[in-house]
Coordinates of C-alpha atoms in Angstrom, one line a residue:
Chain A
M852 CA 273.0 175.4 87.2
D853 CA 276.5 174.9 86.1
P854 CA 278.3 172.8 88.8
S855 CA 281.5 174.9 88.7
F856 CA 279.4 178.0 89.3
V857 CA 277.7 176.3 92.3
I858 CA 281.1 175.4 93.7
L859 CA 282.3 179.0 93.3
Q860 CA 279.2 180.3 95.0
F861 CA 279.8 177.8 97.8
L862 CA 283.4 179.0 98.2
T863 CA 282.3 182.6 98.2
G864 CA 279.7 181.7 100.9
L865 CA 282.5 180.0 102.9
A866 CA 284.7 183.0 102.7
Y867 CA 281.8 185.2 104.0
A868 CA 281.1 182.6 106.7
S869 CA 284.8 182.8 107.8
S870 CA 284.6 186.4 108.7
L871 CA 281.2 185.9 110.2
F872 CA 282.7 183.2 112.4
L873 CA 285.5 185.3 113.6
L874 CA 283.0 188.1 114.3
A875 CA 280.5 186.0 116.1
V876 CA 282.5 183.5 118.1
G877 CA 283.7 186.1 120.5
L878 CA 280.2 187.4 121.0
S879 CA 279.1 183.9 121.8
L880 CA 282.0 183.3 124.3
I881 CA 281.3 186.6 126.0
F882 CA 277.6 185.9 126.3
G883 CA 278.3 182.4 127.6
A884 CA 280.8 183.4 130.3
L885 CA 279.8 187.0 131.2
G886 CA 276.1 186.8 130.4
I887 CA 276.4 190.1 128.5
V888 CA 275.0 190.8 125.1
N889 CA 277.7 193.0 123.6
F890 CA 276.0 195.4 121.2
A891 CA 279.4 197.0 120.6
H892 CA 280.8 193.7 119.1
G893 CA 280.4 194.8 115.5
S894 CA 282.1 198.1 116.4
F895 CA 285.2 196.3 117.6
Y896 CA 285.1 194.3 114.3
M897 CA 285.0 197.6 112.4
L898 CA 287.7 199.1 114.6
G899 CA 289.9 196.1 113.8
A900 CA 289.8 197.0 110.1
Y901 CA 290.7 200.6 110.8
L902 CA 293.5 199.5 113.2
L903 CA 295.0 197.3 110.4
Y904 CA 294.9 200.2 108.0
W905 CA 296.5 202.4 110.5
V906 CA 299.2 199.9 111.5
L907 CA 300.1 199.2 107.9
R908 CA 299.8 202.8 106.8
G909 CA 297.8 201.6 103.8
N910 CA 300.5 199.3 102.5
P911 CA 299.2 195.7 102.3
E912 CA 302.6 194.0 102.2
G913 CA 303.0 193.7 106.0
L914 CA 299.6 192.0 106.3
W915 CA 300.7 189.0 108.4
W916 CA 302.4 190.8 111.2
G917 CA 299.7 193.5 110.9
L918 CA 297.0 191.0 111.7
V919 CA 299.0 189.8 114.8
V920 CA 299.4 193.4 116.0
V921 CA 295.7 194.2 115.5
A922 CA 294.7 191.1 117.5
A923 CA 297.1 192.0 120.3
L924 CA 295.7 195.6 120.3
G925 CA 292.2 194.2 120.3
F926 CA 293.1 192.0 123.3
A927 CA 294.5 195.0 125.2
I928 CA 291.5 197.2 124.3
G929 CA 289.1 194.4 125.3
A930 CA 290.8 193.9 128.7
T931 CA 290.8 197.6 129.4
T932 CA 287.1 197.9 128.5
E933 CA 286.1 195.0 130.7
R934 CA 288.0 196.3 133.7
L935 CA 286.8 199.9 133.5
L936 CA 283.3 199.7 132.1
L937 CA 281.8 196.2 132.3
R938 CA 282.9 195.1 135.7
P939 CA 280.8 197.7 137.5
V940 CA 277.6 196.5 135.8
Y941 CA 277.8 192.7 136.2
N942 CA 275.3 192.7 139.0
R943 CA 272.9 195.2 137.4
P944 CA 269.8 194.4 135.4
E945 CA 270.4 193.3 131.8
H946 CA 269.1 196.5 130.2
Y947 CA 271.9 198.5 131.8
Q948 CA 274.5 196.2 130.3
I949 CA 272.8 196.5 126.9
L950 CA 272.7 200.3 127.3
L951 CA 276.3 200.4 128.2
T952 CA 277.5 198.3 125.3
Y953 CA 275.2 200.4 123.0
A954 CA 276.9 203.5 124.4
L955 CA 280.2 201.9 123.5
L956 CA 278.9 201.3 120.0
L957 CA 278.2 205.0 119.6
V958 CA 281.6 206.1 121.1
I959 CA 283.6 203.7 118.9
E960 CA 281.7 204.5 115.7
D961 CA 282.1 208.2 116.1
G962 CA 285.5 208.0 117.6
V963 CA 286.7 206.2 114.5
K964 CA 285.2 209.0 112.4
L965 CA 287.1 211.5 114.5
L966 CA 290.4 209.7 114.3
F967 CA 290.4 208.3 110.8
G968 CA 287.8 210.4 109.0
A969 CA 284.4 209.3 107.6
A970 CA 285.8 208.3 104.2
Y971 CA 285.8 204.6 103.1
K972 CA 289.1 202.8 103.6
S973 CA 290.4 199.9 101.5
L974 CA 293.7 198.1 101.4
G975 CA 293.8 195.3 98.8
P976 CA 295.5 192.0 99.3
P977 CA 299.4 191.8 99.4
A978 CA 301.0 191.2 96.0
S979 CA 301.6 187.5 96.8
L980 CA 297.9 186.9 97.1
A981 CA 296.5 189.4 94.6
Y982 CA 295.8 186.9 91.9
P983 CA 292.9 184.6 91.1
V984 CA 293.0 180.9 91.7
W985 CA 291.3 179.0 88.9
V986 CA 288.6 176.7 90.2
F987 CA 287.1 174.5 87.5
G988 CA 288.0 177.1 84.9
A989 CA 286.6 180.1 86.8
P990 CA 288.6 182.7 88.7
F991 CA 288.4 182.9 92.5
P992 CA 290.3 185.4 94.7
A993 CA 293.2 183.6 96.3
Y994 CA 292.8 185.8 99.4
Y995 CA 289.4 184.1 100.2
F996 CA 291.3 180.9 100.9
V997 CA 293.4 182.8 103.4
Q998 CA 290.2 183.9 105.2
I999 CA 288.8 180.4 105.2
A1000 CA 292.1 179.0 106.5
L1001 CA 292.3 181.7 109.2
A1002 CA 288.8 180.8 110.4
L1003 CA 289.7 177.1 110.6
V1004 CA 292.9 177.8 112.4
V1005 CA 291.0 180.0 115.0
A1006 CA 288.3 177.4 115.4
G1007 CA 291.0 174.7 116.0
G1008 CA 292.9 177.0 118.4
L1009 CA 289.7 177.7 120.3
W1010 CA 288.9 174.0 120.6
F1011 CA 292.4 173.4 121.9
F1012 CA 292.2 176.3 124.3
L1013 CA 288.8 175.4 125.7
Q1014 CA 289.2 171.6 125.8
R1015 CA 292.9 171.1 126.6
T1016 CA 294.1 174.0 128.7
R1017 CA 293.4 174.7 132.3
T1018 CA 292.2 178.3 131.6
G1019 CA 289.9 177.0 128.9
T1020 CA 288.4 174.4 131.2
L1021 CA 287.7 177.2 133.7
V1022 CA 286.1 179.3 131.0
R1023 CA 283.8 176.5 130.2
A1024 CA 283.0 176.1 133.9
A1025 CA 282.3 179.8 134.1
T1026 CA 279.6 179.5 131.5
Q1027 CA 277.9 176.9 133.7
D1028 CA 278.2 178.2 137.2
R1029 CA 280.2 181.3 138.1
E1030 CA 279.3 181.1 141.8
M1031 CA 280.5 177.6 142.2
L1032 CA 283.8 178.5 140.5
E1033 CA 284.3 181.4 142.9
A1034 CA 283.5 179.2 145.8
L1035 CA 286.3 176.9 144.6
G1036 CA 288.8 179.7 144.8
V1037 CA 289.1 180.6 141.2
N1038 CA 289.8 184.2 140.4
V1039 CA 286.6 184.6 138.4
P1040 CA 286.9 188.4 137.6
R1041 CA 290.3 187.8 136.0
L1042 CA 288.9 184.9 134.0
L1043 CA 286.1 187.1 132.7
T1044 CA 288.6 189.8 131.7
V1045 CA 290.5 187.2 129.7
V1046 CA 287.3 185.9 128.0
F1047 CA 286.1 189.4 127.1
A1048 CA 289.6 190.4 125.8
L1049 CA 289.8 187.2 123.8
G1050 CA 286.4 187.8 122.3
I1051 CA 287.3 191.4 121.3
A1052 CA 290.7 190.2 119.9
L1053 CA 288.9 187.8 117.7
A1054 CA 286.4 190.5 116.5
T1055 CA 289.2 192.9 115.6
L1056 CA 291.1 190.1 113.9
G1057 CA 288.0 189.2 111.9
G1058 CA 287.4 192.8 110.9
A1059 CA 291.1 193.3 110.0
A1060 CA 291.1 190.1 107.9
T1061 CA 288.2 191.4 105.7
L1062 CA 290.0 194.7 104.9
P1063 CA 292.0 193.3 101.9
M1064 CA 288.8 192.3 100.2
Q1065 CA 286.3 195.0 101.3
T1066 CA 286.1 198.7 101.7
V1067 CA 285.1 199.6 105.3
S1068 CA 283.4 202.6 106.8
P1069 CA 282.3 203.3 110.4
G1070 CA 278.8 202.4 109.4
I1071 CA 279.5 198.7 108.9
A1072 CA 279.4 198.2 112.7
V1073 CA 275.6 198.3 113.1
E1074 CA 275.2 195.8 110.3
A1075 CA 278.0 193.6 111.6
V1076 CA 276.6 193.3 115.1
I1077 CA 273.2 192.2 113.8
S1078 CA 274.9 189.6 111.6
A1079 CA 276.8 188.4 114.7
F1080 CA 273.5 188.1 116.6
I1081 CA 271.9 186.1 113.9
V1082 CA 274.9 183.7 113.8
V1083 CA 275.0 183.1 117.6
V1084 CA 271.3 182.9 118.0
V1085 CA 271.1 180.3 115.2
G1086 CA 274.1 178.4 116.4
G1087 CA 273.4 178.7 120.1
L1088 CA 274.3 181.5 122.5
G1089 CA 277.5 180.6 124.3
S1090 CA 278.6 177.8 121.9
V1091 CA 281.8 177.9 119.8
W1092 CA 280.7 175.1 117.5
G1093 CA 277.3 176.8 117.2
A1094 CA 279.0 179.9 116.0
L1095 CA 280.9 177.9 113.4
L1096 CA 277.7 176.2 112.2
G1097 CA 275.7 179.4 112.4
A1098 CA 278.3 181.3 110.4
F1099 CA 278.4 178.5 107.8
L1100 CA 274.6 178.4 107.4
I1101 CA 274.2 182.2 107.2
G1102 CA 277.2 182.5 104.7
E1103 CA 275.7 179.9 102.4
I1104 CA 272.2 181.1 102.7
Q1105 CA 273.4 184.6 101.7
A1106 CA 275.5 183.2 98.8
F1107 CA 272.8 181.0 97.3
G1108 CA 269.8 183.2 98.4
V1109 CA 271.0 186.0 96.1
L1110 CA 270.7 183.5 93.2
V1111 CA 267.2 182.5 94.0
L1112 CA 265.6 185.8 95.2
P1113 CA 268.3 188.5 95.2
E1114 CA 266.1 191.1 96.8
F1115 CA 265.2 189.1 99.8
A1116 CA 268.3 187.0 100.6
I1117 CA 268.7 189.0 103.8
A1118 CA 265.1 188.5 104.7
F1119 CA 265.7 184.7 104.6
V1120 CA 268.4 185.1 107.1
Y1121 CA 266.2 186.9 109.6
L1122 CA 263.5 184.4 108.9
L1123 CA 265.9 181.6 109.9
M1124 CA 266.7 183.5 113.1
V1125 CA 263.0 183.8 113.9
V1126 CA 262.3 180.2 113.2
V1127 CA 265.3 179.0 115.4
L1128 CA 264.2 181.2 118.2
L1129 CA 260.7 179.9 118.1
V1130 CA 261.5 176.2 117.7
R1131 CA 264.8 175.9 119.6
P1132 CA 265.5 179.2 121.4
W1133 CA 268.8 178.0 122.7
G1134 CA 270.1 177.5 119.2
L1135 CA 271.0 174.5 117.1
L1136 CA 274.0 173.5 119.1
G1137 CA 273.3 175.4 122.3
R1138 CA 272.4 173.8 125.6
P1139 CA 268.8 174.3 126.9
P1140 CA 268.9 176.5 130.0
A1141 CA 269.1 174.6 133.2
V1142 CA 266.0 174.7 135.3
R1143 CA 266.6 177.3 138.0
T1144 CA 265.7 176.4 141.5
Chain B
M38 CA 248.1 218.9 145.5
K39 CA 251.8 219.7 144.9
A40 CA 252.0 217.2 142.1
R41 CA 248.9 218.6 140.4
G42 CA 250.4 222.1 140.6
W43 CA 253.5 220.9 138.8
L44 CA 251.4 219.1 136.2
L45 CA 249.4 222.3 135.4
L46 CA 252.6 224.3 135.2
V47 CA 254.2 221.8 132.7
L48 CA 251.0 221.6 130.7
G49 CA 250.8 225.4 130.6
A50 CA 254.4 225.7 129.4
L51 CA 253.8 223.0 126.8
L52 CA 250.7 224.9 125.5
V53 CA 252.4 228.3 125.1
T54 CA 255.7 226.9 123.8
P55 CA 254.8 227.2 120.0
W56 CA 254.3 230.9 120.4
L57 CA 257.6 231.5 122.0
L58 CA 260.0 229.3 119.9
P59 CA 261.6 230.2 116.6
D60 CA 260.8 227.9 113.7
Y61 CA 263.8 225.6 114.1
A62 CA 263.3 225.1 117.8
L63 CA 259.6 224.3 117.2
E64 CA 260.6 221.6 114.7
V65 CA 262.9 220.1 117.4
A66 CA 260.1 220.3 120.0
I67 CA 257.8 218.3 117.7
Q68 CA 260.5 215.7 117.3
A69 CA 260.8 215.5 121.0
L70 CA 257.0 215.0 121.4
I71 CA 257.1 212.2 118.8
L72 CA 259.9 210.4 120.5
A73 CA 258.2 210.9 123.8
L74 CA 255.1 209.1 122.5
F75 CA 257.2 206.4 121.0
A76 CA 259.3 205.9 124.2
T77 CA 256.2 206.0 126.4
A78 CA 254.7 203.3 124.2
F79 CA 257.8 201.2 124.5
N80 CA 257.9 201.6 128.2
L81 CA 254.4 200.3 128.6
V82 CA 255.8 196.9 127.9
F83 CA 259.2 197.4 129.5
A84 CA 258.2 199.0 132.8
E85 CA 255.0 197.0 133.4
T86 CA 256.2 193.5 132.3
G87 CA 260.0 193.8 132.6
L88 CA 260.3 192.5 129.0
L89 CA 262.9 194.5 126.9
S90 CA 261.6 194.7 123.3
F91 CA 264.2 195.5 120.7
G92 CA 261.5 195.4 118.0
H93 CA 259.4 198.5 118.6
A94 CA 260.8 200.2 115.5
A95 CA 258.6 197.7 113.5
F96 CA 255.5 199.2 115.0
F97 CA 256.7 202.8 114.6
G98 CA 257.5 202.0 111.0
A99 CA 254.2 200.2 110.4
G100 CA 252.3 203.2 111.6
A101 CA 254.4 205.5 109.5
Y102 CA 254.2 203.4 106.3
T103 CA 250.4 203.0 106.7
T104 CA 250.0 206.7 106.8
A105 CA 252.5 207.3 104.0
L106 CA 250.9 204.8 101.7
L107 CA 247.3 205.9 102.4
L108 CA 248.4 209.5 101.7
Q109 CA 250.3 208.7 98.6
R110 CA 248.1 205.9 97.0
A111 CA 244.6 206.6 98.3
G112 CA 244.7 210.3 98.9
W113 CA 243.2 209.9 102.4
P114 CA 243.0 213.0 104.6
Y115 CA 246.0 212.9 107.0
L116 CA 244.0 212.7 110.2
L117 CA 241.9 209.8 108.9
T118 CA 245.1 207.7 108.5
L119 CA 245.6 207.8 112.3
P120 CA 243.2 205.0 113.2
A121 CA 244.6 203.0 110.3
A122 CA 248.1 203.5 111.4
V123 CA 247.2 202.5 115.0
V124 CA 245.3 199.4 113.9
V125 CA 248.0 198.2 111.5
A126 CA 250.8 198.7 114.1
G127 CA 248.6 197.0 116.7
L128 CA 247.9 194.0 114.5
L129 CA 251.6 193.6 113.7
A130 CA 252.3 193.8 117.4
L131 CA 249.6 191.2 118.0
V132 CA 251.3 188.8 115.5
I133 CA 254.8 189.4 116.7
G134 CA 253.7 189.4 120.4
F135 CA 251.8 186.1 119.9
F136 CA 255.1 184.4 119.2
S137 CA 257.4 186.5 121.4
V138 CA 255.7 187.0 124.8
R139 CA 256.0 183.3 125.7
T140 CA 259.7 183.5 125.6
S141 CA 261.7 185.1 128.4
R142 CA 264.4 187.7 129.0
I143 CA 267.2 187.6 126.4
Y144 CA 265.2 185.4 124.0
F145 CA 262.3 187.8 124.0
T146 CA 264.8 190.7 123.2
M147 CA 266.4 188.6 120.4
L148 CA 263.1 187.4 119.0
T149 CA 261.5 190.9 118.8
L150 CA 264.8 192.1 117.3
A151 CA 264.7 189.4 114.7
F152 CA 261.0 190.0 113.8
A153 CA 261.5 193.7 113.4
Q154 CA 264.6 193.2 111.2
L155 CA 262.6 190.8 109.1
V156 CA 260.0 193.5 108.6
W157 CA 262.7 196.0 107.9
A158 CA 264.4 193.7 105.3
V159 CA 261.1 193.4 103.4
V160 CA 260.3 197.1 103.5
H161 CA 263.9 197.9 102.5
K162 CA 263.7 195.8 99.3
W163 CA 260.1 195.8 98.3
Y164 CA 260.5 198.6 95.7
S165 CA 257.1 198.2 94.0
F166 CA 255.1 198.7 97.3
T167 CA 257.2 200.6 99.8
G168 CA 259.6 202.3 97.6
G169 CA 262.5 200.2 99.0
D170 CA 265.4 202.1 100.4
N171 CA 264.3 205.3 98.6
G172 CA 261.4 205.4 101.0
I173 CA 258.2 207.4 100.3
T174 CA 259.0 211.1 99.9
G175 CA 257.2 214.3 98.9
L176 CA 254.1 213.6 100.9
H177 CA 251.5 216.3 101.5
P178 CA 249.7 215.9 104.8
G179 CA 247.4 218.8 103.9
A180 CA 247.8 222.6 104.3
L181 CA 246.8 222.6 108.0
W182 CA 249.3 219.9 109.1
G183 CA 252.1 221.6 107.1
D184 CA 251.9 224.3 109.7
A185 CA 254.4 223.6 112.5
R186 CA 252.2 225.0 115.2
A187 CA 249.2 222.8 114.2
L188 CA 251.4 219.8 114.0
Y189 CA 252.9 220.6 117.4
Y190 CA 249.4 220.7 119.0
L191 CA 248.5 217.5 117.3
A192 CA 251.6 215.8 118.6
L193 CA 251.0 217.3 122.1
V194 CA 247.4 216.0 122.1
L195 CA 248.4 212.5 121.0
F196 CA 251.3 212.4 123.5
A197 CA 249.0 213.5 126.3
L198 CA 246.4 210.9 125.4
G199 CA 249.1 208.2 125.2
L200 CA 250.5 209.2 128.5
A201 CA 247.1 209.3 130.1
F202 CA 246.3 205.9 128.7
V203 CA 249.5 204.4 130.1
W204 CA 248.9 206.1 133.4
R205 CA 245.3 204.7 133.5
L206 CA 246.6 201.2 132.6
H207 CA 249.2 201.4 135.3
H208 CA 246.6 202.1 138.0
A209 CA 244.0 199.7 136.6
P210 CA 243.7 196.1 137.7
F211 CA 245.3 195.3 134.3
G212 CA 248.5 197.1 135.4
Y213 CA 248.5 195.3 138.8
A214 CA 248.2 192.0 137.0
L215 CA 251.1 192.8 134.7
R216 CA 253.3 193.7 137.5
A217 CA 252.3 190.6 139.5
I218 CA 253.3 188.6 136.4
R219 CA 256.6 190.5 136.1
D220 CA 257.5 190.0 139.8
N221 CA 256.6 186.4 140.1
Q222 CA 255.0 184.6 137.2
A223 CA 254.5 181.3 139.1
R224 CA 252.6 183.1 141.9
A225 CA 250.5 185.1 139.4
E226 CA 249.5 181.9 137.7
A227 CA 248.7 180.3 141.0
V228 CA 246.1 183.1 141.7
G229 CA 244.5 182.5 138.3
L230 CA 246.2 185.1 136.0
S231 CA 247.0 183.9 132.5
P232 CA 250.4 185.5 131.7
F233 CA 250.1 184.9 128.0
G234 CA 246.9 186.9 127.6
Y235 CA 248.0 189.8 129.7
L236 CA 251.5 190.1 128.1
L237 CA 250.0 189.8 124.6
A238 CA 247.4 192.5 125.4
A239 CA 250.1 194.8 126.8
F240 CA 252.4 194.2 123.9
T241 CA 249.6 194.9 121.3
L242 CA 248.5 198.1 123.0
S243 CA 252.1 199.3 123.2
G244 CA 252.7 198.5 119.5
A245 CA 249.5 200.4 118.6
L246 CA 250.7 203.4 120.5
A247 CA 254.1 203.3 118.8
G248 CA 252.2 203.3 115.5
A249 CA 250.6 206.7 116.4
A250 CA 254.2 208.0 116.9
G251 CA 255.0 206.8 113.4
F252 CA 251.9 208.5 112.1
L253 CA 253.2 211.8 113.5
Q254 CA 256.7 211.2 112.1
V255 CA 255.3 211.1 108.6
A256 CA 253.8 214.6 108.8
W257 CA 256.9 216.0 110.5
Q258 CA 259.3 214.6 107.8
R259 CA 256.7 214.4 104.9
S260 CA 258.4 211.1 104.1
A261 CA 258.7 207.5 105.4
F262 CA 262.0 205.7 105.2
P263 CA 263.1 202.1 106.0
D264 CA 265.3 203.6 108.7
F265 CA 262.1 204.0 110.8
L266 CA 262.1 200.2 111.1
Y267 CA 265.8 199.6 111.7
W268 CA 267.0 198.3 115.0
T269 CA 268.7 201.5 115.9
K270 CA 265.3 203.2 115.9
S271 CA 264.2 200.7 118.6
A272 CA 267.4 201.7 120.5
E273 CA 266.3 205.3 120.6
A274 CA 263.1 204.4 122.5
I275 CA 265.1 202.3 124.9
I276 CA 267.7 205.0 125.4
A277 CA 265.0 207.7 126.0
A278 CA 263.2 205.5 128.5
I279 CA 266.2 204.5 130.5
L280 CA 267.8 208.0 130.3
G281 CA 264.7 209.5 131.8
G282 CA 264.0 206.7 134.2
A283 CA 261.8 203.8 133.1
E284 CA 260.3 203.4 136.5
A285 CA 258.7 206.9 136.5
I286 CA 255.6 207.2 134.3
F287 CA 256.9 210.5 132.8
G288 CA 260.5 209.2 132.7
P289 CA 260.5 208.2 129.0
A290 CA 259.1 211.6 128.0
L291 CA 261.7 213.4 130.1
G292 CA 264.4 211.2 128.5
S293 CA 263.1 212.0 125.0
L294 CA 263.1 215.7 125.7
V295 CA 266.7 215.6 126.9
F296 CA 267.7 213.2 124.1
V297 CA 266.2 215.4 121.3
E298 CA 267.1 218.8 122.7
L299 CA 270.6 217.8 123.7
G300 CA 271.0 216.3 120.2
A301 CA 269.9 219.5 118.5
F302 CA 272.1 221.6 120.7
V303 CA 275.2 219.4 120.2
Q304 CA 274.6 219.0 116.5
S305 CA 274.5 222.7 116.0
R306 CA 278.1 222.9 117.3
T307 CA 279.8 219.6 116.2
E308 CA 279.1 216.7 114.0
H309 CA 280.1 214.3 116.7
W310 CA 276.8 213.9 118.4
P311 CA 277.0 210.1 118.6
L312 CA 280.2 210.4 120.5
V313 CA 278.7 212.9 123.0
L314 CA 275.6 210.7 123.4
G315 CA 277.7 207.6 123.9
L316 CA 279.7 209.3 126.7
V317 CA 276.5 210.7 128.3
L318 CA 275.0 207.1 128.3
L319 CA 278.2 205.7 129.8
A320 CA 278.1 208.2 132.6
L321 CA 274.4 207.5 133.1
V322 CA 274.9 203.8 133.4
L323 CA 277.9 204.0 135.6
F324 CA 276.8 206.9 137.9
L325 CA 273.0 207.4 137.6
P326 CA 271.3 204.0 137.6
Q327 CA 267.8 205.4 138.2
G328 CA 267.8 207.8 135.2
L329 CA 267.2 211.5 135.4
A330 CA 263.9 210.9 137.2
G331 CA 266.0 209.3 140.0
L332 CA 267.6 212.6 140.7
G333 CA 264.4 214.2 141.7
G334 CA 263.1 211.1 143.4
R335 CA 266.1 210.7 145.6
R336 CA 265.9 214.2 146.7
A337 CA 262.2 214.0 147.4
R338 CA 262.8 210.9 149.5
D339 CA 265.6 212.4 151.5

C-alpha cells in the first residue's frame, strides 16, 4: 500500500473517530454518574444536526456561532429532560430506565420528522473551509481537521473540568458513591442534572459538527446510538479517556477494515465489542466494579 | 374456577376471531400472535432470571432465515422447517448464552446486544447466502399457509403451546430454581444449584421459542429481511413484555396485542405512530410501573 494513501485513510478514520468521541463521551459520563444507559443518545446527536440546520437556515457561513447555539440548546434540552423524565425513575429497576430512554428515542425521531420533514438535510462546509488540503499530494477535506481539532478541544476541556474544577471533582465522586456524596451535603440531584445536560450538549454538538460533511436523516439515530454503545463498551463505561480510546479504535478499524474486507468492516467492530465484553467487561480503560458488600 | 372461566372465554374468542374479522384485521391479528410468541419467549429469560436480553432479534431472525432458506434453496414443505428453525435458533442461543449468562446486569444486556448485532452485520452483508440487505423475498409457504385463516390457526396453536410451555416451566422445579438464582445467587449456589447451567438452559429454550416466532413471520410476510435481526426488533419484544406486565405470565401477550392493534389503528390515521408509541411508553413508565396487567392485578387485590 502506498504510504500517502495509508496516511489519508488514517486521517479519515481520525475524523470519523472525532464525531464518535463527541457522541459517545456524553453517554459514558451519563452512565458513570447516573447509572442510566441512554438509548436516546443517538437521537440527541441526530437532533443536533437538525438544530444546526434550523439555526443557520441552511446557510453554512455562520457555522461557528451556530455550533455554540446548538450546544447551548442541547444543554437546555438535556437539563429539562433530566428534570422532567429521568429524575422520577432513578430508583426504579434498570429496564424502566431503558424503556424510558427508548421512548424518548421514538419521540425525538418522529418529532424531528414532524418538525423538519423526513427528507435528508445537508449543509456543506462554510466557504472558508470548502477546499481540500493537500496531504502528500492527495486531497483531504479541510473540514475534517476542524472536526479533529474540535474533538481534541472538547477532550482537553473535559479533562480540565473533571480534574481541575470543584464541580468536576464532584462529578467524579458521583460516579463512585452517590450516597456518600449526599451524606456530605452535596446537592446530588442538581449535579446529575448538570452531567446529563452536559452529555446531551456534547451529543448535539457532535451531531451538528458532522452536518457540513454528511447528509442527515432522522434514521441515523438508531445507528448512532449503537456506535456510541460500542465505543463506550470498548473504552469502558463511565470513562472519558476510554471514550477517546474507543472512538479512536472504532474509527480506525472502520477506515482500514473497508480496505481489507469492505463487506464486513462493521462486523469487525461488533466482534471487538464482543471480545472486550468477554475478556474485560468493564472496558479497556474502565474500572472493574467494586465488590459490593 | 373464575380464572378457568376467563381462560375459556378468551380461548373461545381467539378461535372464532378469523370468521369475524375482515382480511386486513386478520393480518393484523396474525402479527399480534407472532409478536406475542416472540415476547413470551423473551420474557421466559427476563421474568424468570431478571436478565434483560437485548439480543433476542438474533434468535427470531435465525428462525426466520432457516425457514426462508429451506423454502427457497431446498424446497422443504413449510411445516417441516419449523423444527429446523427452532433447533437453529436454539443452537445460536446456546452459543451466545454460553458466553453471556455468566455476566451480570448491564454487561449481559450489552453482550447480547453485541452478539445479535454481529449476527445482523453478517446477514446484512452476506449477499451470496442470505441475500444481504435485499433479504429473501417471493417465498411460497404452500397453498394452505397462504390462506390467512390457516396461518392464524397455526400461529394460535404455536403461541398457545409456547405459553403453556412457559407456564409449565414457571411452575416446575426448574422455574423455582431460576427464580431462586434471580433473587439471591449466592444462596442458590449454597443449596447446590448451578446458576450457569440453569441460566444457559433457560436462555436456550427462550431462543428456540423465539425461533418459532421467526418461522411464523416468514409465512406472514413471505420474505425474510435483515431487519428481523436488528436491535430495534429486540426492543419490540421488550416493549411488549413491559407494556403488558412482565410479571404476569400472559403480560407479554397482552402487551403484544395492544402494541400491534394500537399500531395498526394509529397507522391507519397518521404516519406518526412512533411518536404516539413513544408518548404511550413515557406515560407507562412514569404512571403505570406494573404494566397493563398491573391495572387488573391492583383492582383484584383491593
